[in-house]
Coordinates of C-alpha atoms and ligand atoms in Angstrom, one line a residue:
M1 CA 0.0 0.0 0.0
E2 CA 1.3 3.4 -0.9
I3 CA 1.7 5.7 2.1
L4 CA 0.3 9.2 2.4
N5 CA -2.0 8.7 -0.6
N6 CA -5.1 10.0 1.2
I7 CA -4.0 13.3 2.8
P8 CA -6.6 16.0 3.0
H9 CA -5.9 19.2 1.0
A10 CA -7.8 21.9 2.8
F11 CA -6.3 24.8 0.8
P12 CA -7.7 24.7 -2.8
R13 CA -5.5 25.5 -5.8
S14 CA -6.3 28.5 -8.0
F15 CA -3.4 28.5 -10.5
V16 CA -1.9 25.0 -10.8
P17 CA -4.2 22.5 -12.6
M18 CA -5.3 19.6 -10.3
D19 CA -4.0 17.0 -12.8
L20 CA -0.5 18.4 -13.1
D21 CA 1.8 15.6 -14.3
F22 CA 5.3 15.3 -12.9
A23 CA 6.5 12.7 -15.4
E24 CA 8.3 15.3 -17.5
W25 CA 9.5 18.9 -17.2
K26 CA 7.6 19.8 -20.4
Y27 CA 4.3 19.6 -18.4
I28 CA 5.5 21.9 -15.7
E29 CA 7.5 24.4 -17.6
P30 CA 4.5 26.2 -19.1
L31 CA 3.4 27.3 -15.6
F32 CA 6.8 29.0 -15.1
L33 CA 6.7 30.6 -18.5
Q34 CA 3.2 31.9 -17.8
L35 CA 4.5 33.6 -14.7
E36 CA 7.6 34.8 -16.5
H37 CA 5.6 36.5 -19.2
R38 CA 2.7 37.9 -17.1
V39 CA 2.2 41.7 -17.0
L40 CA 2.8 43.1 -13.5
D41 CA 1.6 46.6 -13.7
T42 CA -0.7 46.9 -10.8
K43 CA -0.5 46.1 -7.1
E44 CA -3.2 43.5 -7.5
E45 CA -1.4 41.8 -10.5
L46 CA 1.9 41.7 -8.5
Q47 CA 0.2 40.3 -5.4
Q48 CA -1.6 37.6 -7.4
W49 CA 1.6 36.7 -9.2
L50 CA 3.4 36.2 -5.8
Y51 CA 0.6 34.0 -4.6
D52 CA 0.5 31.9 -7.8
R53 CA 4.3 31.4 -7.7
S54 CA 4.0 30.4 -4.1
E55 CA 1.2 27.9 -4.9
L56 CA 3.3 26.4 -7.7
M57 CA 6.3 26.0 -5.5
D58 CA 4.1 24.5 -2.7
V59 CA 2.8 21.8 -5.2
I60 CA 6.3 21.0 -6.5
N61 CA 7.9 20.9 -3.1
E62 CA 5.1 18.6 -1.8
E63 CA 5.7 16.2 -4.6
G64 CA 9.4 16.1 -3.9
A65 CA 8.7 15.6 -0.2
L66 CA 6.3 12.7 -0.9
R67 CA 8.8 11.0 -3.1
Y68 CA 11.5 11.3 -0.5
I69 CA 9.3 10.1 2.3
R70 CA 8.1 7.0 0.3
M71 CA 11.7 6.2 -0.7
T72 CA 13.0 6.4 2.9
C73 CA 10.1 4.3 4.2
N74 CA 10.9 1.5 1.8
T75 CA 14.5 1.5 0.6
A76 CA 14.2 -2.0 -0.9
D77 CA 11.7 -0.7 -3.6
K78 CA 14.0 0.5 -6.5
E79 CA 11.0 2.1 -8.2
L80 CA 10.5 4.5 -5.3
E81 CA 14.2 5.4 -5.4
A82 CA 14.1 5.9 -9.2
A83 CA 11.0 8.2 -8.8
Y84 CA 12.9 10.4 -6.3
F85 CA 16.0 10.7 -8.4
H86 CA 14.0 11.4 -11.5
F87 CA 12.4 14.2 -9.6
L88 CA 15.7 15.7 -8.6
E89 CA 17.2 15.5 -12.0
E90 CA 14.2 16.2 -14.2
I91 CA 12.4 18.8 -12.0
S92 CA 14.4 20.2 -9.1
E93 CA 17.5 21.4 -11.0
R94 CA 15.4 23.1 -13.7
V95 CA 13.1 24.8 -11.1
K96 CA 16.2 26.5 -9.6
E97 CA 17.1 27.9 -13.0
V98 CA 13.7 29.2 -14.0
D99 CA 13.0 30.4 -10.5
D100 CA 16.0 32.7 -10.6
R101 CA 14.4 34.4 -13.6
L102 CA 11.1 34.8 -11.7
K103 CA 12.9 36.4 -8.8
R104 CA 14.7 38.8 -11.1
K105 CA 11.4 39.7 -12.8
Y106 CA 9.8 40.4 -9.4
L107 CA 12.6 42.5 -8.1
Q108 CA 12.6 44.6 -11.3
A109 CA 8.8 45.1 -11.3
L110 CA 8.0 48.8 -10.8
S111 CA 4.7 47.9 -9.2
R112 CA 6.6 46.7 -6.1
Q113 CA 6.6 50.3 -5.0
L114 CA 2.8 50.1 -4.7
L115 CA 2.9 47.3 -2.2
P116 CA 3.1 48.2 1.5
A117 CA 6.8 48.3 2.3
S118 CA 6.9 46.0 5.2
T119 CA 4.7 43.1 4.0
F120 CA 7.3 41.5 1.7
A121 CA 10.5 43.0 3.2
I122 CA 11.8 39.7 4.5
M123 CA 11.1 37.8 1.3
D124 CA 12.6 40.6 -0.8
R125 CA 15.8 40.5 1.3
S126 CA 16.1 36.8 0.6
F127 CA 15.4 37.2 -3.2
E128 CA 17.9 40.1 -3.5
N129 CA 20.5 38.0 -1.8
D130 CA 19.9 35.0 -4.1
V131 CA 20.0 37.1 -7.2
A132 CA 23.2 38.9 -6.1
L133 CA 25.0 35.7 -5.5
F134 CA 23.8 33.9 -8.6
R135 CA 26.5 33.3 -11.2
E136 CA 25.9 31.0 -14.2
E137 CA 29.6 30.0 -14.2
N138 CA 29.1 28.6 -10.7
L139 CA 26.4 26.1 -11.7
P140 CA 28.9 23.5 -12.9
L141 CA 31.1 24.2 -9.8
E142 CA 28.2 23.7 -7.5
T143 CA 27.4 20.4 -9.2
E144 CA 31.0 19.4 -8.7
E145 CA 30.9 20.4 -5.1
S146 CA 27.8 18.3 -4.5
K147 CA 29.3 15.3 -6.3
L148 CA 32.4 15.5 -4.1
S149 CA 30.1 15.8 -1.0
Q150 CA 28.4 12.6 -2.2
N151 CA 31.7 10.9 -2.4
Y152 CA 32.2 11.6 1.3
Q153 CA 28.8 10.3 2.2
K154 CA 29.2 7.2 0.0
L155 CA 32.7 6.5 1.5
M156 CA 31.6 7.0 5.1
G157 CA 28.4 5.0 4.6
S158 CA 30.3 2.1 3.1
L159 CA 32.7 1.6 6.0
T160 CA 32.2 -1.6 8.0
V161 CA 34.2 -3.6 10.5
Q162 CA 34.3 -7.3 11.4
F163 CA 33.3 -7.3 15.0
E164 CA 31.9 -10.1 17.2
Q165 CA 32.0 -12.4 14.3
R166 CA 29.9 -10.3 12.0
E167 CA 30.2 -7.4 9.6
Q168 CA 28.9 -4.2 11.2
T169 CA 28.5 -0.6 10.0
L170 CA 30.1 2.2 12.0
Q171 CA 26.6 3.3 13.0
Q172 CA 25.8 -0.1 14.4
M173 CA 29.2 0.0 16.2
G174 CA 28.0 3.1 18.1
R175 CA 25.8 1.0 20.4
Y176 CA 28.9 -0.7 22.0
Q177 CA 29.9 2.7 23.5
E178 CA 26.9 2.4 25.8
M179 CA 27.6 -1.1 27.0
P180 CA 28.9 -1.6 30.6
D181 CA 31.7 -4.0 29.5
R182 CA 34.7 -1.8 29.4
E183 CA 37.0 -4.1 27.4
L184 CA 34.3 -4.6 24.8
R185 CA 33.8 -0.8 24.5
E186 CA 37.6 -0.4 24.1
A187 CA 37.8 -3.0 21.4
A188 CA 34.8 -1.6 19.5
W189 CA 36.2 2.0 19.7
K190 CA 39.6 0.8 18.4
A191 CA 38.1 -1.1 15.6
V192 CA 36.2 1.9 14.4
V193 CA 39.1 4.3 14.7
E194 CA 41.4 1.8 12.9
R195 CA 38.8 1.5 10.0
R196 CA 38.3 5.2 9.7
G197 CA 42.1 5.7 9.8
R198 CA 42.6 3.6 6.7
E199 CA 40.6 6.3 4.8
R200 CA 42.5 9.2 6.4
E201 CA 44.6 10.3 3.5
K202 CA 41.7 9.8 1.0
L203 CA 39.5 12.1 3.2
E204 CA 42.2 14.8 3.5
G205 CA 42.5 14.7 -0.3
L206 CA 38.8 14.9 -0.8
F207 CA 38.6 17.9 1.6
D208 CA 41.4 19.7 -0.3
Q209 CA 39.4 19.3 -3.5
L210 CA 36.3 20.7 -1.8
L211 CA 38.3 23.6 -0.5
S212 CA 39.5 24.6 -3.9
V213 CA 36.1 24.3 -5.5
R214 CA 34.6 26.5 -2.8
Q215 CA 37.4 29.1 -3.2
A216 CA 36.6 29.3 -6.9
I217 CA 32.8 29.7 -6.3
A218 CA 33.5 32.6 -3.9
H219 CA 35.9 34.3 -6.3
N220 CA 33.4 34.0 -9.1
A221 CA 30.7 35.6 -6.9
G222 CA 33.1 38.5 -6.2
F223 CA 34.4 37.5 -2.7
D224 CA 38.1 37.2 -1.7
C225 CA 37.3 34.9 1.1
Y226 CA 34.9 31.9 1.1
R227 CA 33.8 32.6 4.6
D228 CA 32.3 36.0 3.6
Y229 CA 30.5 34.2 0.7
A230 CA 29.2 31.4 3.0
F231 CA 27.8 33.9 5.5
K232 CA 25.8 35.5 2.7
R233 CA 24.8 32.2 1.1
L234 CA 23.4 31.1 4.5
E235 CA 21.4 34.3 4.8
R236 CA 23.1 35.4 8.0
F237 CA 21.6 38.8 7.8
D238 CA 21.1 39.1 11.5
Y239 CA 24.5 38.1 12.9
S240 CA 28.1 38.5 12.0
I241 CA 31.4 36.7 11.9
E242 CA 32.4 38.5 15.1
D243 CA 29.2 37.2 16.8
C244 CA 30.4 33.7 16.0
L245 CA 33.9 34.4 17.4
R246 CA 32.3 35.7 20.6
F247 CA 30.3 32.5 20.9
H248 CA 33.6 30.6 20.7
E249 CA 35.0 32.7 23.5
G250 CA 31.9 32.3 25.6
V251 CA 31.9 28.6 25.3
E252 CA 35.5 28.5 26.3
A253 CA 34.8 30.5 29.4
A254 CA 31.4 29.3 30.5
V255 CA 30.9 25.8 29.1
V256 CA 34.2 24.0 28.8
P257 CA 35.0 24.2 32.6
L258 CA 31.5 22.9 33.4
V259 CA 31.9 19.9 30.9
R260 CA 35.3 19.1 32.3
R261 CA 33.9 19.1 35.9
M262 CA 31.2 16.7 34.7
E263 CA 33.7 14.4 33.1
E264 CA 35.9 14.5 36.2
R265 CA 32.8 13.2 38.1
R266 CA 32.2 10.6 35.5
R267 CA 35.8 9.4 35.9
E268 CA 35.4 9.1 39.6
D269 CA 32.1 7.3 39.3
L270 CA 33.7 4.8 36.9
G271 CA 36.5 4.4 39.3
L272 CA 39.2 5.2 36.8
D273 CA 42.6 7.0 37.0
R274 CA 42.2 8.2 33.4
L275 CA 39.1 8.7 31.3
R276 CA 39.7 7.3 27.8
P277 CA 37.6 8.1 24.7
W278 CA 35.7 4.8 25.1
G279 CA 34.4 5.9 28.6
L280 CA 32.4 8.9 27.5
N281 CA 29.1 7.4 26.6
V282 CA 28.5 4.6 29.0
D283 CA 26.3 5.1 32.1
P284 CA 28.8 6.1 34.8
L285 CA 26.9 3.9 37.3
N286 CA 26.8 0.9 35.0
R287 CA 23.1 0.7 35.1
P288 CA 21.2 -1.2 32.3
P289 CA 19.6 1.1 29.6
L290 CA 16.3 2.8 30.4
K291 CA 13.2 1.2 28.7
P292 CA 10.5 3.9 28.2
F293 CA 8.2 1.8 26.1
S294 CA 8.1 -1.4 24.1
R295 CA 5.6 -0.8 21.4
V296 CA 5.6 2.3 19.2
E297 CA 1.9 2.8 20.0
E298 CA 3.0 3.4 23.6
L299 CA 5.5 6.0 22.5
V300 CA 2.7 7.8 20.7
E301 CA 0.3 7.6 23.5
G302 CA 2.9 8.8 26.0
C303 CA 3.7 11.8 23.8
V304 CA 0.0 12.6 23.3
E305 CA -0.2 12.8 27.1
I306 CA 3.0 14.9 27.4
S307 CA 1.9 17.2 24.5
G308 CA -1.4 17.7 26.2
R309 CA 0.3 18.8 29.4
V310 CA 2.4 21.3 27.5
S311 CA -0.7 22.6 25.7
P312 CA -4.2 21.2 24.9
L313 CA -3.7 22.5 21.3
F314 CA -0.6 20.3 20.8
K315 CA -2.4 17.2 22.0
D316 CA -5.0 17.7 19.3
F317 CA -2.3 18.3 16.6
L318 CA -0.5 15.0 17.5
K319 CA -3.8 13.1 17.6
S320 CA -4.7 14.3 14.1
M321 CA -1.2 13.4 12.8
R322 CA -1.7 9.9 14.2
D323 CA -5.2 9.6 12.6
L324 CA -4.0 10.9 9.2
G325 CA -1.1 8.5 9.1
L326 CA 1.5 11.3 9.4
L327 CA 3.7 9.3 11.8
N328 CA 6.1 6.6 10.6
L329 CA 8.0 5.8 13.7
D330 CA 8.8 2.1 14.1
S331 CA 12.2 0.7 13.1
R332 CA 11.7 -1.8 10.3
K333 CA 13.8 -3.6 7.8
D334 CA 14.2 -1.6 4.6
K335 CA 13.7 1.7 6.3
A336 CA 16.3 4.5 6.0
P337 CA 18.2 5.3 9.2
G338 CA 17.7 8.4 11.4
G339 CA 14.7 10.6 11.9
Y340 CA 13.3 13.8 10.3
Q341 CA 10.3 16.0 10.1
S342 CA 9.1 16.9 6.6
S343 CA 6.3 19.2 5.6
L344 CA 3.8 18.5 3.0
T345 CA 3.8 22.1 1.7
E346 CA 0.5 22.1 -0.2
A347 CA -1.5 20.3 2.4
R348 CA 0.4 22.4 5.0
L349 CA 0.7 19.3 7.2
P350 CA 3.8 17.8 8.9
F351 CA 5.1 14.3 8.6
I352 CA 7.4 12.6 11.1
F353 CA 9.9 9.7 10.3
M354 CA 12.0 7.9 12.8
N355 CA 13.3 4.5 13.8
A356 CA 12.1 4.0 17.4
V357 CA 13.4 0.9 19.1
G358 CA 12.3 1.5 22.7
I359 CA 15.3 3.5 24.1
D360 CA 15.4 6.7 26.1
S361 CA 16.6 8.9 23.3
D362 CA 13.5 7.8 21.2
V363 CA 11.3 9.9 23.5
R364 CA 13.5 13.0 23.0
T365 CA 13.7 12.4 19.3
L366 CA 9.9 12.3 18.9
L367 CA 9.4 15.4 21.1
H368 CA 12.0 17.2 19.0
E369 CA 10.3 16.4 15.7
L370 CA 6.9 17.3 17.3
G371 CA 8.3 20.8 17.9
H372 CA 9.0 21.0 14.2
A373 CA 5.5 19.6 13.4
F374 CA 3.7 22.1 15.7
H375 CA 5.6 24.8 13.8
V376 CA 4.0 23.6 10.6
F377 CA 0.5 23.7 12.2
A378 CA 1.3 27.2 13.6
T379 CA 1.8 28.7 10.1
Q380 CA -1.0 26.8 8.3
N381 CA -3.0 30.0 7.5
E382 CA -0.1 31.9 6.0
V383 CA -0.8 32.3 2.2
L384 CA 2.8 33.0 1.1
G385 CA 4.9 29.8 1.2
H386 CA 8.1 31.8 1.9
Y387 CA 6.6 33.0 5.2
R388 CA 5.6 29.5 6.4
H389 CA 9.2 28.5 6.9
A390 CA 11.3 30.1 9.6
P391 CA 15.1 30.4 9.5
I392 CA 16.8 27.3 10.8
E393 CA 18.1 29.2 13.8
F394 CA 14.5 29.5 15.0
C395 CA 13.1 26.2 13.6
E396 CA 15.4 24.5 16.0
V397 CA 14.2 26.6 18.9
A398 CA 10.8 25.2 18.2
S399 CA 12.0 21.6 18.3
M400 CA 14.6 21.9 21.1
S401 CA 12.1 23.8 23.3
M402 CA 9.6 20.9 23.0
E403 CA 12.3 18.5 24.2
L404 CA 12.9 20.7 27.3
L405 CA 9.2 21.5 28.0
G406 CA 8.1 18.0 27.4
G407 CA 11.0 16.7 29.5
E408 CA 9.2 18.1 32.5
F409 CA 6.6 15.3 32.2
L410 CA 8.8 12.3 31.7
N411 CA 7.0 10.5 34.5
V412 CA 4.5 9.6 31.8
F413 CA 7.2 7.1 30.5
Y414 CA 9.0 6.6 33.8
P415 CA 6.7 6.2 36.8
N416 CA 9.8 5.5 38.8
A417 CA 11.0 9.0 39.7
E418 CA 14.6 8.0 39.8
E419 CA 14.4 6.8 36.1
A420 CA 12.8 10.1 35.1
R421 CA 15.6 12.0 36.7
R422 CA 18.2 9.9 35.0
S423 CA 16.6 10.6 31.6
R424 CA 16.5 14.3 32.4
R425 CA 20.1 14.3 33.5
K426 CA 21.2 12.6 30.3
H427 CA 19.4 15.2 28.2
L428 CA 20.9 18.2 30.0
E429 CA 24.4 16.6 29.9
N430 CA 24.0 16.2 26.1
V431 CA 22.9 19.8 25.8
L432 CA 26.2 20.9 27.5
D433 CA 28.4 18.4 25.8
I434 CA 27.5 19.4 22.3
L435 CA 28.2 23.2 22.7
P436 CA 32.0 22.9 22.9
W437 CA 32.0 20.5 20.0
I438 CA 29.9 22.9 17.9
A439 CA 32.3 25.8 18.8
R440 CA 35.3 23.6 17.9
V441 CA 33.9 22.6 14.5
D442 CA 32.9 26.2 13.8
A443 CA 36.3 27.7 14.9
F444 CA 38.0 25.1 12.8
Q445 CA 36.1 26.2 9.7
H446 CA 36.8 29.9 10.4
W447 CA 40.5 29.1 10.3
I448 CA 40.4 26.8 7.3
Y449 CA 38.7 29.3 5.0
T450 CA 40.8 32.3 6.2
H451 CA 44.0 30.2 5.7
P452 CA 43.2 28.6 2.3
N453 CA 46.8 27.9 1.5
H454 CA 47.4 25.7 4.5
N455 CA 48.8 22.2 4.2
V456 CA 47.4 18.9 5.7
D457 CA 49.9 19.0 8.5
E458 CA 49.1 22.6 9.6
R459 CA 45.4 21.7 9.4
R460 CA 45.9 18.7 11.8
K461 CA 47.9 20.9 14.2
F462 CA 45.3 23.5 14.2
W463 CA 42.5 21.0 15.0
L464 CA 44.6 19.6 17.8
S465 CA 45.1 23.1 19.2
L466 CA 41.4 23.4 19.4
H467 CA 41.2 20.4 21.7
D468 CA 43.1 22.4 24.3
R469 CA 40.5 25.2 23.9
F470 CA 37.3 23.1 23.7
G471 CA 38.1 19.5 24.4
G472 CA 37.3 17.4 27.5
I473 CA 39.6 15.6 29.9
E474 CA 39.7 12.3 28.0
D475 CA 43.2 10.9 27.3
W476 CA 44.0 10.1 23.7
N477 CA 47.5 8.7 24.4
G478 CA 48.5 6.3 21.7
F479 CA 45.9 7.6 19.3
E480 CA 47.4 11.0 18.4
L481 CA 46.8 10.7 14.6
A482 CA 43.2 9.7 15.1
Q483 CA 42.8 12.7 17.4
A484 CA 44.3 15.0 14.8
T485 CA 41.8 13.9 12.2
S486 CA 38.8 13.3 14.4
W487 CA 37.0 16.0 12.5
H488 CA 36.6 13.6 9.6
R489 CA 33.5 12.2 11.2
Q490 CA 31.7 15.6 11.1
L491 CA 29.6 15.5 8.0
H492 CA 28.9 19.2 8.0
I493 CA 32.6 20.2 7.5
F494 CA 32.5 18.2 4.2
E495 CA 29.0 18.8 3.0
L496 CA 27.6 21.9 4.6
P497 CA 30.3 24.4 5.3
F498 CA 29.7 26.7 8.3
Y499 CA 26.2 25.2 8.8
Y500 CA 26.4 23.9 12.4
I501 CA 26.5 26.8 14.8
E502 CA 22.7 27.2 14.1
Y503 CA 22.1 24.4 16.5
A504 CA 24.0 26.1 19.3
I505 CA 22.2 29.4 18.7
A506 CA 18.8 27.6 18.8
Q507 CA 19.8 25.5 21.9
L508 CA 20.5 28.7 23.8
G509 CA 17.1 30.0 22.7
A510 CA 15.4 26.8 23.8
L511 CA 17.1 27.0 27.2
Q512 CA 15.6 30.4 27.7
V513 CA 12.1 29.2 26.8
W514 CA 12.5 26.5 29.4
I515 CA 13.8 28.9 32.0
N516 CA 10.8 31.2 31.3
S517 CA 8.6 28.1 31.8
K518 CA 9.9 27.8 35.4
K519 CA 8.5 31.2 36.2
S520 CA 5.2 30.7 34.4
F521 CA 4.7 27.6 32.4
E522 CA 1.6 28.9 30.7
S523 CA 2.9 32.2 29.6
A524 CA 6.2 30.7 28.4
V525 CA 4.1 28.3 26.2
T526 CA 1.9 31.2 25.0
D527 CA 4.9 33.2 23.9
Y528 CA 6.5 30.2 22.3
W529 CA 3.4 29.5 20.3
A530 CA 3.0 33.1 19.3
A531 CA 6.5 33.1 17.9
L532 CA 5.9 29.9 16.0
Q533 CA 2.9 31.4 14.4
L534 CA 5.1 34.2 12.8
G535 CA 6.7 31.5 10.6
G536 CA 9.4 33.1 8.5
S537 CA 7.7 36.5 8.2
R538 CA 10.1 38.2 10.6
T539 CA 13.9 38.5 11.2
I540 CA 15.6 36.1 13.7
P541 CA 15.9 38.7 16.4
E542 CA 12.2 39.5 16.1
L543 CA 11.2 35.8 16.3
F544 CA 13.3 35.4 19.4
S545 CA 11.9 38.5 20.9
R546 CA 8.3 37.4 20.3
A547 CA 9.1 34.2 22.2
K548 CA 10.4 36.5 25.0
I549 CA 14.0 35.2 24.7
R550 CA 17.2 37.1 23.8
F551 CA 18.9 36.6 20.5
D552 CA 22.5 36.7 21.7
F553 CA 25.0 33.9 21.9
G554 CA 28.0 35.7 23.3
P555 CA 29.6 35.3 26.8
S556 CA 27.1 37.4 28.7
S557 CA 24.2 35.2 27.6
L558 CA 26.0 31.9 27.9
E559 CA 27.0 32.3 31.5
P560 CA 23.6 32.6 33.2
L561 CA 22.2 29.8 31.0
M562 CA 25.0 27.5 32.0
N563 CA 24.5 28.3 35.6
A564 CA 20.8 27.5 35.3
V565 CA 21.6 24.1 33.7
E566 CA 24.2 23.3 36.3
D567 CA 21.7 24.2 39.1
E568 CA 19.1 22.0 37.6
L569 CA 21.6 19.1 37.3
S570 CA 22.5 19.5 40.9
H571 CA 18.9 18.7 41.8
L572 CA 18.6 15.6 39.6
Ligands
ZN601 ZN1 15.5 19.6 14.3

């Protein structure tokens, strides 16, 4: 049975024909040509044109999302895979090209002056940026960049080790790091590091190629330095390079000492003289893993209950997702790994995909994706597609806040109060752990792209020097080369340059929502919901401000937030 074939579409089309055929570009192109050649003399004509373009993009994006969802839900079906790749090659690439022309047409339309200045300001800013960065000579370079990125993914995805008499992927090997048997953990860790190490020189070479393609792209677009180009490409209108550098300083001052203290405690609990890299993920008291649920229906029921305690509205949203088949949560054979939330842009409904197996982190994953899903419900009535999607820095505030707010009601899954505290503690420790790693990955990239002529050896030395700034207390003695190249496992450095600090920015926002909820749960949720409803129609600082949180990720913001987390941890 095909999934998602019966989704209600409550927002009728007025421009795109109901029977639009996605088999070939020639059926879709006339709609773009129609828009490209339409007269835009009056305010009404221009407005209608914007809504029609938006509707067309919604329909196309939903088709892409559906094909992606169906493929990831059944990776054994080659037809589903072919349908998705056909869409990418036949439709997506061409849409980018014609849409650039539509954006130019809109920006040149004199009738824009007749529109109220503020209504479309945020969209205009984004369009102007796209058009300013667009260079035809960069198209083949971008294709080359994405092919090189795919080489990284293919290589990393193909790595396996022979362990415990069977071939295992590196992902599967991750589980061993939570097992109480120390020798087994050590052997598993070494097997993974050894396997990755055999690709070391290949990965360095691949990264050098990516670096030179990126330099060329930036130069073509008129930038001396790729970092300046990347900040524009990522639409960082509301914060600067200096803000990111201040974040690094803040993490060094306010987070690193805290994480090191936490690891010191871990070392003592484990009864060790030295903490080694294979001692970082195991439960320090060697307890068996938590078991919040056994069937996926229980996970959903539990989250319905938790959502309802956060807000009655959220409970209804989740119930309707369940009833409409918008949840695909169980771990099955032939399902892609990981979890994501995807929006069906025409129906304006969310879809959640994950691989739940009954472990503690499954509950957090679902709460996280639900935060994204509630964001989709929040913007349902916005006509302009562009304004239904917030910038990533705020999208992750939506999801990470739900993890923290929902985390107040973990007794739903853990009637035993000690287990609920343990889950909560693990969550907050993860929140702290990730911040220095994000700062390190970000600081590394700032150095790489401002020192483009560096060699492999200098790059390794610089990465190691960042361990002194941001690293933990674990001892890498005997694995120096592995440590100098431990950045190889961070996909973002290869595939999505500079895109990572967003998660830290959002996490600091979510912590503030949670701190607000301690003063008044109800008003914190009301402000959170009001900010979600603004979608992408405001700047990032405005979205934060509507949620009654500060958009600032420098030292003065970090310190009180870290104190609050440390205080909470001391009560758990
Ligand atoms: Zn997310």
